[in-house]
Short mmCIF file of C-alpha atoms (C1' of nucleotides) in Angstrom, two decimals:
data_model
loop_
_atom_site.label_atom_id
_atom_site.label_comp_id
_atom_site.label_asym_id
_atom_site.label_seq_id
_atom_site.Cartn_x
_atom_site.Cartn_y
_atom_site.Cartn_z
CA MET U 161 -17.65 41.54 -13.30
CA ASN U 162 -14.66 39.72 -14.63
CA ILE U 163 -13.38 36.23 -13.91
CA ALA U 164 -10.69 37.36 -11.53
CA SER U 165 -13.02 39.21 -9.23
CA LEU U 166 -15.48 36.34 -9.41
CA LYS U 167 -12.80 34.04 -8.15
CA ASN U 168 -12.29 36.27 -5.16
CA ASN U 169 -15.94 36.54 -4.30
CA LEU U 170 -17.09 33.01 -4.96
CA LYS U 171 -14.53 31.08 -2.93
CA ALA U 172 -14.21 27.78 -4.79
CA VAL U 173 -16.91 25.31 -3.88
CA ASP U 174 -15.15 22.12 -3.02
CA THR U 175 -15.25 19.82 -6.00
CA ALA U 176 -13.97 16.88 -4.00
CA SER U 177 -16.01 13.73 -4.31
CA LEU U 178 -17.69 12.14 -1.36
CA VAL U 179 -15.08 9.45 -1.25
CA ASP U 180 -12.37 12.08 -1.10
CA LYS U 181 -13.92 13.64 1.94
CA VAL U 182 -14.50 10.37 3.69
CA GLU U 183 -10.93 9.37 2.98
CA GLY U 184 -9.77 12.58 4.61
CA SER U 185 -11.94 11.98 7.64
CA LEU U 186 -10.61 8.49 8.08
CA VAL U 187 -6.99 9.52 7.77
CA GLU U 188 -7.62 12.16 10.38
CA LEU U 189 -9.23 9.60 12.59
CA LEU U 190 -6.16 7.45 12.34
CA GLN U 191 -3.61 10.07 13.17
CA GLU U 192 -5.59 12.01 15.73
CA ARG U 193 -6.54 9.21 18.01
CA LYS U 194 -2.97 7.97 17.88
CA LEU U 195 -4.17 4.45 17.46
CA LYS U 196 -1.58 1.80 17.87
CA VAL U 197 -0.68 -0.59 15.12
CA GLY U 198 -3.00 -3.56 15.37
CA ASP U 199 -5.95 -1.65 16.74
CA ALA U 200 -9.20 -2.27 14.94
CA ILE U 201 -11.21 0.48 13.35
CA PRO U 202 -15.02 0.57 13.29
CA LYS U 203 -16.95 -1.71 10.96
CA GLU U 204 -17.95 -0.51 7.53
CA ILE U 205 -21.58 -0.19 8.47
CA GLU U 206 -20.82 1.74 11.61
CA LEU U 207 -18.65 4.13 9.67
CA ALA U 208 -21.32 4.52 7.04
CA GLU U 209 -23.88 5.45 9.64
CA ALA U 210 -21.53 7.69 11.57
CA LEU U 211 -20.53 9.66 8.48
CA GLY U 212 -23.92 9.57 6.87
CA VAL U 213 -22.86 8.00 3.61
CA SER U 214 -23.43 4.68 1.93
CA ARG U 215 -21.33 1.65 2.57
CA THR U 216 -20.16 1.87 -1.03
CA VAL U 217 -18.38 5.13 -0.34
CA ILE U 218 -16.91 3.83 2.89
CA ARG U 219 -15.59 0.79 1.11
CA GLU U 220 -13.90 2.83 -1.57
CA ALA U 221 -12.30 5.07 0.98
CA LEU U 222 -11.13 2.07 2.99
CA LEU U 223 -9.74 0.54 -0.15
CA ARG U 224 -7.64 3.60 -0.66
CA LEU U 225 -6.30 3.45 2.86
CA ARG U 226 -5.52 -0.19 2.29
CA MET U 227 -3.56 0.65 -0.82
CA MET U 228 -1.66 3.27 1.10
CA GLY U 229 -0.76 0.59 3.56
CA LEU U 230 -2.52 2.33 6.42
CA ILE U 231 -4.87 -0.54 7.18
CA GLU U 232 -5.33 -4.21 6.50
CA SER U 233 -8.73 -5.80 6.46
CA LYS U 234 -9.53 -9.38 7.35
CA LYS U 235 -12.76 -11.16 6.80
CA LYS U 236 -14.27 -11.12 10.19
CA LYS U 237 -12.01 -9.01 12.35
CA GLY U 238 -12.67 -5.87 10.42
CA ALA U 239 -9.79 -3.60 9.54
CA VAL U 240 -6.71 -3.04 11.65
CA ILE U 241 -4.16 -0.29 11.51
CA THR U 242 -0.78 -1.09 10.06
CA SER U 243 2.41 0.81 9.66
CA PRO U 244 2.59 1.84 6.03
CA ASP U 245 5.27 0.25 3.95
CA LEU U 246 6.15 3.05 1.58
CA PHE U 247 7.90 1.01 -1.00
CA GLY U 248 5.53 -1.87 -0.74
CA ILE U 249 3.00 0.50 -2.19
CA MET U 250 5.26 1.61 -4.97
CA SER U 251 6.12 -1.94 -5.85
CA LYS U 252 2.58 -2.34 -7.08
CA SER U 253 3.16 -0.02 -9.98
CA MET U 254 6.84 -0.81 -10.29
CA ASN U 255 6.35 -2.91 -13.35
CA PRO U 256 9.03 -2.33 -15.96
CA HIS U 257 6.48 -2.84 -18.69
CA VAL U 258 4.24 0.00 -17.63
CA LEU U 259 6.93 2.57 -16.87
CA ASP U 260 8.16 4.81 -19.60
CA GLN U 261 11.76 4.63 -20.70
CA ASP U 262 12.88 7.86 -19.14
CA THR U 263 11.64 6.80 -15.74
CA LEU U 264 13.34 3.45 -16.09
CA ARG U 265 16.66 5.03 -16.92
CA GLU U 266 16.29 7.40 -14.01
CA MET U 267 15.63 4.59 -11.58
CA PHE U 268 18.75 2.95 -12.90
CA GLU U 269 20.67 6.11 -12.16
CA ILE U 270 19.28 6.37 -8.66
CA ARG U 271 20.68 3.00 -7.81
CA LEU U 272 24.14 4.22 -8.69
CA VAL U 273 23.65 7.32 -6.58
CA LEU U 274 22.58 5.27 -3.59
CA GLU U 275 25.47 2.86 -3.65
CA ILE U 276 28.04 5.59 -3.88
CA GLY U 277 26.38 7.73 -1.27
CA MET U 278 25.82 5.06 1.36
CA ALA U 279 29.46 4.76 2.37
CA ASP U 280 29.22 6.54 5.69
CA PHE U 281 26.40 4.34 6.88
CA LEU U 282 28.32 1.24 5.90
CA PHE U 283 31.32 2.22 7.94
CA GLN U 284 29.21 3.35 10.83
CA ARG U 285 27.23 0.15 11.16
CA ILE U 286 29.20 -2.72 9.72
CA LYS U 287 29.90 -5.61 12.08
CA LYS U 288 32.53 -8.26 12.00
CA GLU U 289 30.02 -10.90 10.90
CA ASP U 290 29.02 -8.73 7.97
CA LEU U 291 32.60 -8.51 6.83
CA ASP U 292 32.92 -12.27 7.07
CA GLU U 293 29.78 -12.76 5.07
CA LEU U 294 30.96 -10.39 2.38
CA LYS U 295 34.24 -12.28 2.15
CA GLU U 296 32.31 -15.50 1.88
CA ILE U 297 30.25 -14.12 -0.97
CA VAL U 298 33.33 -12.85 -2.78
CA SER U 299 35.07 -16.19 -2.43
CA LYS U 300 32.27 -17.80 -4.37
CA GLU U 301 32.45 -15.29 -7.15
CA PRO U 302 32.04 -17.03 -10.50
CA PRO U 303 34.55 -16.27 -13.23
CA VAL U 304 33.71 -13.71 -15.85
CA THR U 305 32.91 -15.25 -19.21
CA ASP U 306 32.17 -13.78 -22.57
CA TYR U 307 28.57 -14.82 -22.40
CA HIS U 308 27.79 -13.61 -18.96
CA LEU U 309 29.43 -10.30 -18.42
CA PHE U 310 28.66 -10.76 -14.83
CA ASN U 311 26.60 -13.17 -12.87
CA ILE U 312 23.37 -11.47 -11.89
CA GLU U 313 22.70 -13.53 -8.81
CA HIS U 314 26.13 -12.96 -7.46
CA GLU U 315 25.82 -9.26 -8.08
CA ILE U 316 22.56 -9.20 -6.18
CA ALA U 317 24.01 -11.16 -3.29
CA PHE U 318 26.96 -8.83 -2.91
CA HIS U 319 25.31 -5.49 -3.42
CA GLY U 320 22.21 -6.58 -1.53
CA LYS U 321 24.38 -7.37 1.46
CA LEU U 322 25.77 -3.87 1.33
CA TYR U 323 22.30 -2.37 1.55
CA GLU U 324 21.62 -4.66 4.47
CA ILE U 325 24.70 -3.46 6.29
CA THR U 326 23.52 0.14 6.18
CA GLY U 327 20.91 -0.95 8.70
CA ASN U 328 18.39 1.14 6.83
CA GLN U 329 15.35 -1.03 6.21
CA THR U 330 13.70 1.54 4.00
CA LEU U 331 16.77 1.72 1.84
CA LYS U 332 16.91 -2.05 1.65
CA LYS U 333 13.30 -2.20 0.53
CA PHE U 334 14.05 0.41 -2.04
CA GLN U 335 16.79 -1.75 -3.42
CA LYS U 336 14.52 -4.76 -3.65
CA LEU U 337 12.20 -2.59 -5.60
CA LEU U 338 14.94 -1.48 -7.92
CA LEU U 339 16.16 -4.95 -8.71
CA PRO U 340 13.72 -5.87 -11.47
CA ILE U 341 14.13 -2.43 -12.97
CA PHE U 342 17.86 -2.75 -12.99
CA ASP U 343 17.71 -6.13 -14.59
CA TYR U 344 15.28 -4.93 -17.20
CA VAL U 345 17.18 -1.81 -18.11
CA HIS U 346 20.38 -3.73 -18.26
CA ASN U 347 19.07 -6.26 -20.70
CA SER U 348 16.85 -4.07 -22.82
CA GLY U 349 18.19 -1.84 -25.51
CA LEU U 350 17.54 1.17 -23.37
CA LEU U 351 21.14 2.02 -22.71
CA LYS U 352 23.62 2.79 -25.35
CA LYS U 353 25.84 -0.24 -25.62
CA GLN U 354 26.92 -3.40 -23.96
CA PRO U 355 29.21 -2.89 -21.04
CA MET U 356 32.87 -3.40 -21.67
CA LEU U 357 34.64 -6.24 -20.11
CA ARG U 358 37.22 -4.08 -18.47
CA LYS U 359 37.41 -4.75 -14.81
CA PHE U 360 37.69 -1.91 -12.43
CA VAL U 361 37.68 -2.09 -8.67
CA SER U 362 36.46 -5.58 -7.84
CA HIS U 363 34.13 -6.77 -5.13
CA LYS U 364 37.15 -7.96 -3.27
CA GLY U 365 38.66 -4.53 -3.57
CA LEU U 366 35.55 -3.01 -2.05
CA VAL U 367 35.64 -5.43 0.86
CA ASP U 368 39.27 -4.61 1.54
CA ILE U 369 38.41 -0.96 1.75
CA LEU U 370 35.48 -1.67 4.03
CA GLU U 371 37.89 -3.45 6.34
CA ASN U 372 40.80 -1.06 6.30
CA GLY U 373 39.76 2.08 4.45
CA SER U 374 37.49 5.04 4.94
CA PRO U 375 34.16 6.26 3.61
CA GLU U 376 35.97 8.54 1.22
CA LEU U 377 38.02 5.74 -0.22
CA PHE U 378 34.96 3.57 -0.47
CA ARG U 379 32.94 6.15 -2.37
CA ASN U 380 35.63 6.53 -4.96
CA ALA U 381 36.13 2.81 -5.21
CA MET U 382 32.43 2.20 -5.65
CA ARG U 383 32.27 4.89 -8.30
CA ASN U 384 35.03 3.10 -10.09
CA HIS U 385 33.42 -0.27 -9.59
CA LEU U 386 30.27 1.00 -11.27
CA GLU U 387 32.20 2.58 -14.13
CA ASN U 388 30.72 0.23 -16.72
CA HIS U 389 27.25 1.37 -15.84
CA PHE U 390 28.20 5.02 -15.86
CA ALA U 391 29.86 4.57 -19.21
CA ARG U 392 26.64 3.25 -20.67
CA LEU U 393 24.83 6.32 -19.42
CA PHE U 394 27.34 9.00 -20.29
CA ASP U 395 29.38 8.04 -23.32
CA MET L 1467 -0.34 -38.16 4.06
CA ASN L 1468 1.56 -35.26 5.58
CA ILE L 1469 1.38 -31.58 4.89
CA ALA L 1470 4.42 -31.52 2.67
CA SER L 1471 3.14 -34.13 0.27
CA LEU L 1472 -0.26 -32.51 0.30
CA LYS L 1473 1.31 -29.33 -0.85
CA ASN L 1474 2.83 -31.13 -3.78
CA ASN L 1475 -0.35 -32.86 -4.80
CA LEU L 1476 -2.84 -30.13 -4.26
CA LYS L 1477 -1.12 -27.33 -6.12
CA ALA L 1478 -2.27 -24.26 -4.24
CA VAL L 1479 -5.77 -23.24 -5.17
CA ASP L 1480 -5.56 -19.56 -5.80
CA THR L 1481 -6.82 -17.74 -2.80
CA ALA L 1482 -6.80 -14.44 -4.63
CA SER L 1483 -10.01 -12.50 -4.53
CA LEU L 1484 -11.98 -11.71 -7.62
CA VAL L 1485 -10.79 -8.15 -7.57
CA ASP L 1486 -7.21 -9.39 -7.46
CA LYS L 1487 -7.72 -11.42 -10.59
CA VAL L 1488 -9.49 -8.68 -12.43
CA GLU L 1489 -6.75 -6.26 -11.46
CA GLY L 1490 -4.23 -8.66 -12.94
CA SER L 1491 -6.22 -8.98 -16.14
CA LEU L 1492 -6.46 -5.25 -16.54
CA VAL L 1493 -2.77 -4.68 -15.94
CA GLU L 1494 -2.05 -7.30 -18.55
CA LEU L 1495 -4.42 -5.62 -20.91
CA LEU L 1496 -2.56 -2.38 -20.47
CA GLN L 1497 0.89 -3.72 -21.07
CA GLU L 1498 0.09 -6.24 -23.76
CA ARG L 1499 -1.77 -4.05 -26.14
CA LYS L 1500 0.97 -1.47 -25.77
CA LEU L 1501 -1.60 1.25 -25.49
CA LYS L 1502 -0.31 4.74 -25.72
CA VAL L 1503 -0.73 7.22 -22.95
CA GLY L 1504 -4.02 9.00 -23.42
CA ASP L 1505 -5.81 6.05 -24.98
CA ALA L 1506 -9.15 5.24 -23.46
CA ILE L 1507 -9.92 1.86 -21.98
CA PRO L 1508 -13.33 0.15 -22.23
CA LYS L 1509 -16.21 1.36 -20.09
CA GLU L 1510 -16.87 -0.22 -16.74
CA ILE L 1511 -19.97 -2.02 -17.97
CA GLU L 1512 -18.20 -3.40 -21.01
CA LEU L 1513 -15.38 -4.67 -18.85
CA ALA L 1514 -17.85 -6.19 -16.42
CA GLU L 1515 -19.55 -8.10 -19.21
CA ALA L 1516 -16.33 -9.10 -20.90
CA LEU L 1517 -14.84 -10.50 -17.71
CA GLY L 1518 -18.07 -11.89 -16.36
CA VAL L 1519 -18.04 -10.08 -13.04
CA SER L 1520 -20.08 -7.34 -11.49
CA ARG L 1521 -19.42 -3.70 -12.04
CA THR L 1522 -18.54 -3.43 -8.36
CA VAL L 1523 -15.53 -5.63 -8.84
CA ILE L 1524 -14.47 -3.77 -11.96
CA ARG L 1525 -14.72 -0.50 -10.14
CA GLU L 1526 -12.57 -1.68 -7.28
CA ALA L 1527 -9.94 -2.98 -9.66
CA LEU L 1528 -10.00 0.27 -11.62
CA LEU L 1529 -9.64 2.17 -8.41
CA ARG L 1530 -6.48 0.26 -7.69
CA LEU L 1531 -5.07 1.05 -11.11
CA ARG L 1532 -5.97 4.64 -10.53
CA MET L 1533 -4.08 4.65 -7.26
CA MET L 1534 -1.11 3.10 -9.00
CA GLY L 1535 -1.21 5.97 -11.41
CA LEU L 1536 -1.86 3.72 -14.37
CA ILE L 1537 -5.13 5.33 -15.36
CA GLU L 1538 -7.14 8.44 -14.76
CA SER L 1539 -10.91 8.45 -14.99
CA LYS L 1540 -13.07 11.37 -15.98
CA LYS L 1541 -16.77 11.61 -15.71
CA LYS L 1542 -17.88 11.03 -19.20
CA LYS L 1543 -14.77 10.10 -21.13
CA GLY L 1544 -14.17 6.92 -19.21
CA ALA L 1545 -10.66 6.11 -18.12
CA VAL L 1546 -7.48 6.93 -19.99
CA ILE L 1547 -4.04 5.48 -19.61
CA THR L 1548 -1.43 7.59 -17.90
CA SER L 1549 2.23 7.16 -17.24
CA PRO L 1550 2.55 6.27 -13.58
CA ASP L 1551 4.19 8.79 -11.36
CA LEU L 1552 5.91 6.55 -8.85
CA PHE L 1553 6.50 9.10 -6.19
CA GLY L 1554 3.22 10.80 -6.71
CA ILE L 1555 1.74 7.59 -5.49
CA MET L 1556 3.99 7.38 -2.50
CA SER L 1557 3.25 10.95 -1.57
CA LYS L 1558 -0.25 9.80 -0.68
CA SER L 1559 0.94 7.90 2.30
CA MET L 1560 3.95 10.11 2.94
CA ASN L 1561 2.40 11.78 5.91
CA PRO L 1562 4.88 12.28 8.74
CA HIS L 1563 2.13 11.69 11.25
CA VAL L 1564 1.31 8.20 10.08
CA LEU L 1565 4.86 6.96 9.57
CA ASP L 1566 6.66 5.35 12.44
CA GLN L 1567 9.79 6.91 13.83
CA ASP L 1568 12.21 4.40 12.41
CA THR L 1569 10.95 4.96 8.91
CA LEU L 1570 11.15 8.69 9.34
CA ARG L 1571 14.75 8.52 10.48
CA GLU L 1572 15.58 6.24 7.58
CA MET L 1573 14.08 8.60 5.06
CA PHE L 1574 16.18 11.31 6.61
CA GLU L 1575 19.24 9.16 6.09
CA ILE L 1576 18.37 8.45 2.49
CA ARG L 1577 18.40 12.12 1.71
CA LEU L 1578 21.99 12.33 2.89
CA VAL L 1579 22.92 9.32 0.80
CA LEU L 1580 21.39 10.84 -2.30
CA GLU L 1581 23.08 14.19 -2.05
CA ILE L 1582 26.50 12.67 -1.56
CA GLY L 1583 26.03 10.10 -4.27
CA MET L 1584 24.70 12.39 -6.97
CA ALA L 1585 28.01 14.10 -7.67
CA ASP L 1586 28.75 12.40 -10.99
CA PHE L 1587 25.43 13.36 -12.44
CA LEU L 1588 25.89 16.94 -11.35
CA PHE L 1589 29.21 17.25 -13.12
CA GLN L 1590 27.94 15.44 -16.15
CA ARG L 1591 24.93 17.62 -16.70
CA ILE L 1592 25.49 21.01 -15.16
CA LYS L 1593 25.21 23.96 -17.50
CA LYS L 1594 26.60 27.44 -17.23
CA GLU L 1595 23.17 28.86 -16.40
CA ASP L 1596 22.85 26.41 -13.54
CA LEU L 1597 26.12 27.60 -12.09
CA ASP L 1598 24.99 31.20 -12.40
CA GLU L 1599 21.75 30.39 -10.68
CA LEU L 1600 23.51 28.64 -7.84
CA LYS L 1601 25.77 31.63 -7.37
CA GLU L 1602 22.74 33.85 -7.33
CA ILE L 1603 21.15 31.73 -4.62
CA VAL L 1604 24.30 31.72 -2.53
CA SER L 1605 24.64 35.47 -2.83
CA LYS L 1606 21.26 35.83 -1.13
CA GLU L 1607 22.17 33.54 1.70
CA PRO L 1608 20.83 34.93 4.96
CA PRO L 1609 23.22 35.18 7.89
CA VAL L 1610 23.24 32.45 10.49
CA THR L 1611 21.62 33.51 13.73
CA ASP L 1612 21.22 31.85 17.02
CA TYR L 1613 17.53 31.40 16.55
CA HIS L 1614 17.55 30.04 13.08
CA LEU L 1615 20.36 27.60 12.74
CA PHE L 1616 19.77 27.76 9.09
CA ASN L 1617 17.11 29.22 6.94
CA ILE L 1618 14.90 26.41 5.73
CA GLU L 1619 13.75 28.11 2.57
CA HIS L 1620 17.24 28.93 1.53
CA GLU L 1621 18.34 25.37 2.17
CA ILE L 1622 15.53 24.10 -0.01
CA ALA L 1623 16.34 26.53 -2.78
CA PHE L 1624 19.99 25.54 -2.86
CA HIS L 1625 19.72 21.79 -2.44
CA GLY L 1626 16.62 21.63 -4.61
CA LYS L 1627 18.56 23.27 -7.41
CA LEU L 1628 21.18 20.58 -7.11
CA TYR L 1629 18.59 17.85 -7.59
CA GLU L 1630 17.33 19.75 -10.59
CA ILE L 1631 20.78 19.86 -12.12
CA THR L 1632 21.08 16.09 -12.06
CA GLY L 1633 18.48 16.12 -14.81
CA ASN L 1634 16.82 13.19 -13.12
CA GLN L 1635 13.14 13.98 -12.80
CA THR L 1636 12.45 10.95 -10.69
CA LEU L 1637 15.13 11.96 -8.26
CA LYS L 1638 13.78 15.47 -8.13
CA LYS L 1639 10.31 14.17 -7.32
CA PHE L 1640 11.82 12.02 -4.63
CA GLN L 1641 13.35 15.07 -3.07
CA LYS L 1642 10.08 16.94 -3.10
CA LEU L 1643 8.63 13.98 -1.32
CA LEU L 1644 11.37 14.00 1.26
CA LEU L 1645 11.07 17.67 2.08
CA PRO L 1646 8.23 17.49 4.61
CA ILE L 1647 9.83 14.46 6.20
CA PHE L 1648 13.12 16.22 6.52
CA ASP L 1649 11.52 19.23 8.05
CA TYR L 1650 9.54 17.12 10.46
CA VAL L 1651 12.44 14.98 11.58
CA HIS L 1652 14.61 17.99 11.96
CA ASN L 1653 12.20 19.78 14.23
CA SER L 1654 10.84 16.87 16.20
CA GLY L 1655 12.73 15.29 19.02
CA LEU L 1656 13.51 12.30 16.90
CA LEU L 1657 17.20 12.94 16.57
CA LYS L 1658 19.56 13.13 19.40
CA LYS L 1659 20.37 16.78 19.83
CA GLN L 1660 20.33 20.15 18.27
CA PRO L 1661 22.87 20.62 15.54
CA MET L 1662 25.99 22.48 16.43
CA LEU L 1663 26.63 25.84 14.99
CA ARG L 1664 30.00 24.89 13.60
CA LYS L 1665 30.21 25.65 9.95
CA PHE L 1666 31.76 23.17 7.63
CA VAL L 1667 31.96 23.40 3.88
CA SER L 1668 29.55 26.15 2.89
CA HIS L 1669 27.19 26.39 -0.03
CA LYS L 1670 29.66 28.69 -1.64
CA GLY L 1671 32.36 26.11 -1.17
CA LEU L 1672 30.21 23.54 -2.92
CA VAL L 1673 29.59 25.84 -5.85
CA ASP L 1674 33.30 26.52 -6.21
CA ILE L 1675 33.94 22.81 -6.43
CA LEU L 1676 31.17 22.37 -8.95
CA GLU L 1677 32.89 24.99 -11.07
CA ASN L 1678 36.48 23.92 -10.75
CA GLY L 1679 36.61 20.61 -8.95
CA SER L 1680 35.71 17.00 -9.57
CA PRO L 1681 33.01 14.56 -8.49
CA GLU L 1682 35.35 13.11 -5.91
CA LEU L 1683 36.04 16.48 -4.37
CA PHE L 1684 32.36 17.28 -4.41
CA ARG L 1685 31.35 14.08 -2.65
CA ASN L 1686 33.75 14.74 0.17
CA ALA L 1687 32.74 18.36 0.38
CA MET L 1688 29.07 17.48 0.51
CA ARG L 1689 29.74 14.88 3.17
CA ASN L 1690 31.43 17.59 5.16
CA HIS L 1691 28.69 20.07 4.48
CA LEU L 1692 26.15 17.63 5.90
CA GLU L 1693 28.27 16.90 8.94
CA ASN L 1694 25.80 18.44 11.36
CA HIS L 1695 23.13 16.05 10.22
CA PHE L 1696 25.42 13.05 10.38
CA ALA L 1697 26.47 14.06 13.83
CA ARG L 1698 22.89 14.00 15.00
CA LEU L 1699 22.52 10.49 13.67
CA PHE L 1700 25.79 8.98 14.80
CA ASP L 1701 27.01 10.64 17.95
"C1'" DA Q 415 -10.89 -32.48 27.72
"C1'" DC Q 416 -11.27 -32.49 23.02
"C1'" DT Q 417 -13.27 -32.64 18.60
"C1'" DT Q 418 -17.19 -31.51 15.67
"C1'" DT Q 419 -21.18 -28.82 14.54
"C1'" DT Q 420 -23.67 -24.74 14.48
"C1'" DA Q 421 -24.41 -19.80 14.78
"C1'" DT Q 422 -22.70 -15.30 14.31
"C1'" DT Q 423 -20.41 -11.58 12.21
"C1'" DA Q 424 -17.92 -8.53 9.01
"C1'" DT Q 425 -16.08 -8.35 4.67
"C1'" DG Q 426 -16.57 -9.73 -0.39
"C1'" DT Q 427 -19.57 -9.86 -4.38
"C1'" DC Q 428 -23.73 -9.01 -7.03
"C1'" DA Q 429 -27.65 -6.46 -9.00
"C1'" DT Q 430 -30.27 -2.40 -9.73
"C1'" DA Q 431 -31.54 2.23 -9.55
"C1'" DC Q 432 -30.68 6.97 -9.56
"C1'" DA Q 433 -27.50 11.37 -9.27
"C1'" DT Q 434 -24.14 14.04 -11.42
"C1'" DA Q 435 -20.84 15.97 -14.58
"C1'" DA Q 436 -19.02 16.23 -19.22
"C1'" DT Q 437 -19.86 16.19 -23.80
"C1'" DA Q 438 -22.45 16.42 -28.13
"C1'" DC Q 439 -26.38 17.95 -30.36
"C1'" DA Q 440 -30.26 20.83 -31.25
"C1'" DT Q 441 -32.46 25.32 -30.77
"C1'" DC Q 442 -33.01 30.08 -30.88
"C1'" DA Q 443 -32.13 35.09 -31.20
"C1'" DT Q 444 -29.58 38.44 -33.47
"C1'" DA W 654 -24.46 32.21 -40.36
"C1'" DT W 655 -22.77 32.80 -35.63
"C1'" DG W 656 -22.71 32.55 -31.06
"C1'" DA W 657 -25.10 31.75 -26.90
"C1'" DT W 658 -28.39 28.78 -24.54
"C1'" DG W 659 -30.94 24.85 -23.57
"C1'" DT W 660 -31.52 19.63 -23.98
"C1'" DA W 661 -30.18 14.80 -24.47
"C1'" DT W 662 -26.90 11.42 -23.89
"C1'" DT W 663 -23.43 8.90 -21.67
"C1'" DA W 664 -20.13 7.08 -18.26
"C1'" DT W 665 -18.80 7.55 -13.79
"C1'" DG W 666 -20.31 8.43 -8.84
"C1'" DT W 667 -23.44 7.15 -5.05
"C1'" DA W 668 -27.09 4.61 -2.66
"C1'" DT W 669 -29.45 0.52 -1.32
"C1'" DG W 670 -30.50 -4.21 -0.42
"C1'" DA W 671 -29.37 -8.86 -0.87
"C1'" DC W 672 -26.59 -12.93 -0.57
"C1'" DA W 673 -21.83 -15.52 -0.39
"C1'" DT W 674 -17.92 -16.54 2.16
"C1'" DA W 675 -14.42 -16.87 5.63
"C1'" DA W 676 -13.11 -16.35 10.39
"C1'" DT W 677 -14.37 -16.64 14.88
"C1'" DA W 678 -17.11 -17.84 18.92
"C1'" DA W 679 -20.46 -20.67 21.05
"C1'" DA W 680 -22.73 -24.99 21.56
"C1'" DA W 681 -23.08 -29.80 21.23
"C1'" DG W 682 -21.57 -34.26 21.30
"C1'" DT W 683 -18.23 -38.01 22.27
#
DNA sequence: ACTTTTATTATGTCATACATAATACATCAT
DNA sequence: ATGATGTATTATGTATGACATAATAAAAGT
């Protein structure tokens, strides 16, 4: 009898650890019973007895759920269900020092993709107050000097506001996550050369288009605005 | 003495739990010593003794690192350092049934942003073989019927290939992550109405532009191609 | 009625023992 | 000697029991 036929007859005994199984059971519990956010789940000991495993295993499984953002546990109240914050989880391992260079560069690229691609949502959801705030930010724009090719904080204020305008909280969180990466990549020797000082479409130019232009115009303008970054990636 | 002045004098005793501290120490250890991927880290007992805490605490901290994708632990070999897979981590909690509706809709939106914004990377990195493959995919495009507004598998094949062409692995993983979400959102009653059957720029049209056009043209074409989805969000 | 003290409770931490899987080493038959 | 088979070792996985600690509720005191 060869290996292949064995595989067919022996049907893979599950190699999953106890914790794995318990984790599965708990996740099921959460989504089946349609528990509302804020509801408490049973105590560790109760779970241990109900599932017939030790509290150790329950605790490890709960820890996993906690890391996934599915629950939060407080000292006395036990654990309560929470709505998972996807990027909050990622932010844990989003440490520039532990990511390899390829990944860092790719995150850098994704930021560019997002800002060019978000145009339609900007135009769909921008309000008058947003426009005013953008103008306010632009009016405070510091001059470009030789030492500081651009002012990081001002960049963050402007571009961050754009993410906010999209009305997409998840996207906004993503951006917050990308910030340290962007900073790191920009300053490390990861990319080919220092950006040129040539100015392309300015922040003010972008605002003008937001006020009077179209998504199409904005996409192209943003692409142009980010030219220095693209140049460092492509040239 | 009021609260404010207290805050200044008492300098925030760290409320972090033991596990929190140990986790921090371990992360430091990983990034300071510049350990290569595949290197083994000390055994649990050694760590426990070195840091002066119980093995329980060490284990919980290690579990966190494992969930962050920083290490992998095997039965005998102890734990080895791995390069964290950001989206692999997220995929753990990326279960449509545990995410709230707003988040789901926002993930849906992000997909649209990405596909419109990725144009420059497509043009920069596409190879002749990629173009051939895209043409091959398009040639097998099933006809549109009343029952199936579009064939999901074909959609995935085509758009997935685009992500692949960007050469951005992280982006590609992101897309894989988004797939079940997209499917779920599309089929659930989350969005306003069924997409219309009107055809806009086709897959073939997109390929033509990839061959002879420019990033600008592609962005606009993709925006048009996705019009049905946008309509469901905006109308 | 309001503050302070005490008791309760569920998670956090510790210690120890044993189970289990992966590996290395020793053994044996040919 | 070689290759298969058994045995020992080792580090993680699981179980158990105990105590610490923080948050809450209940009781006591003014």
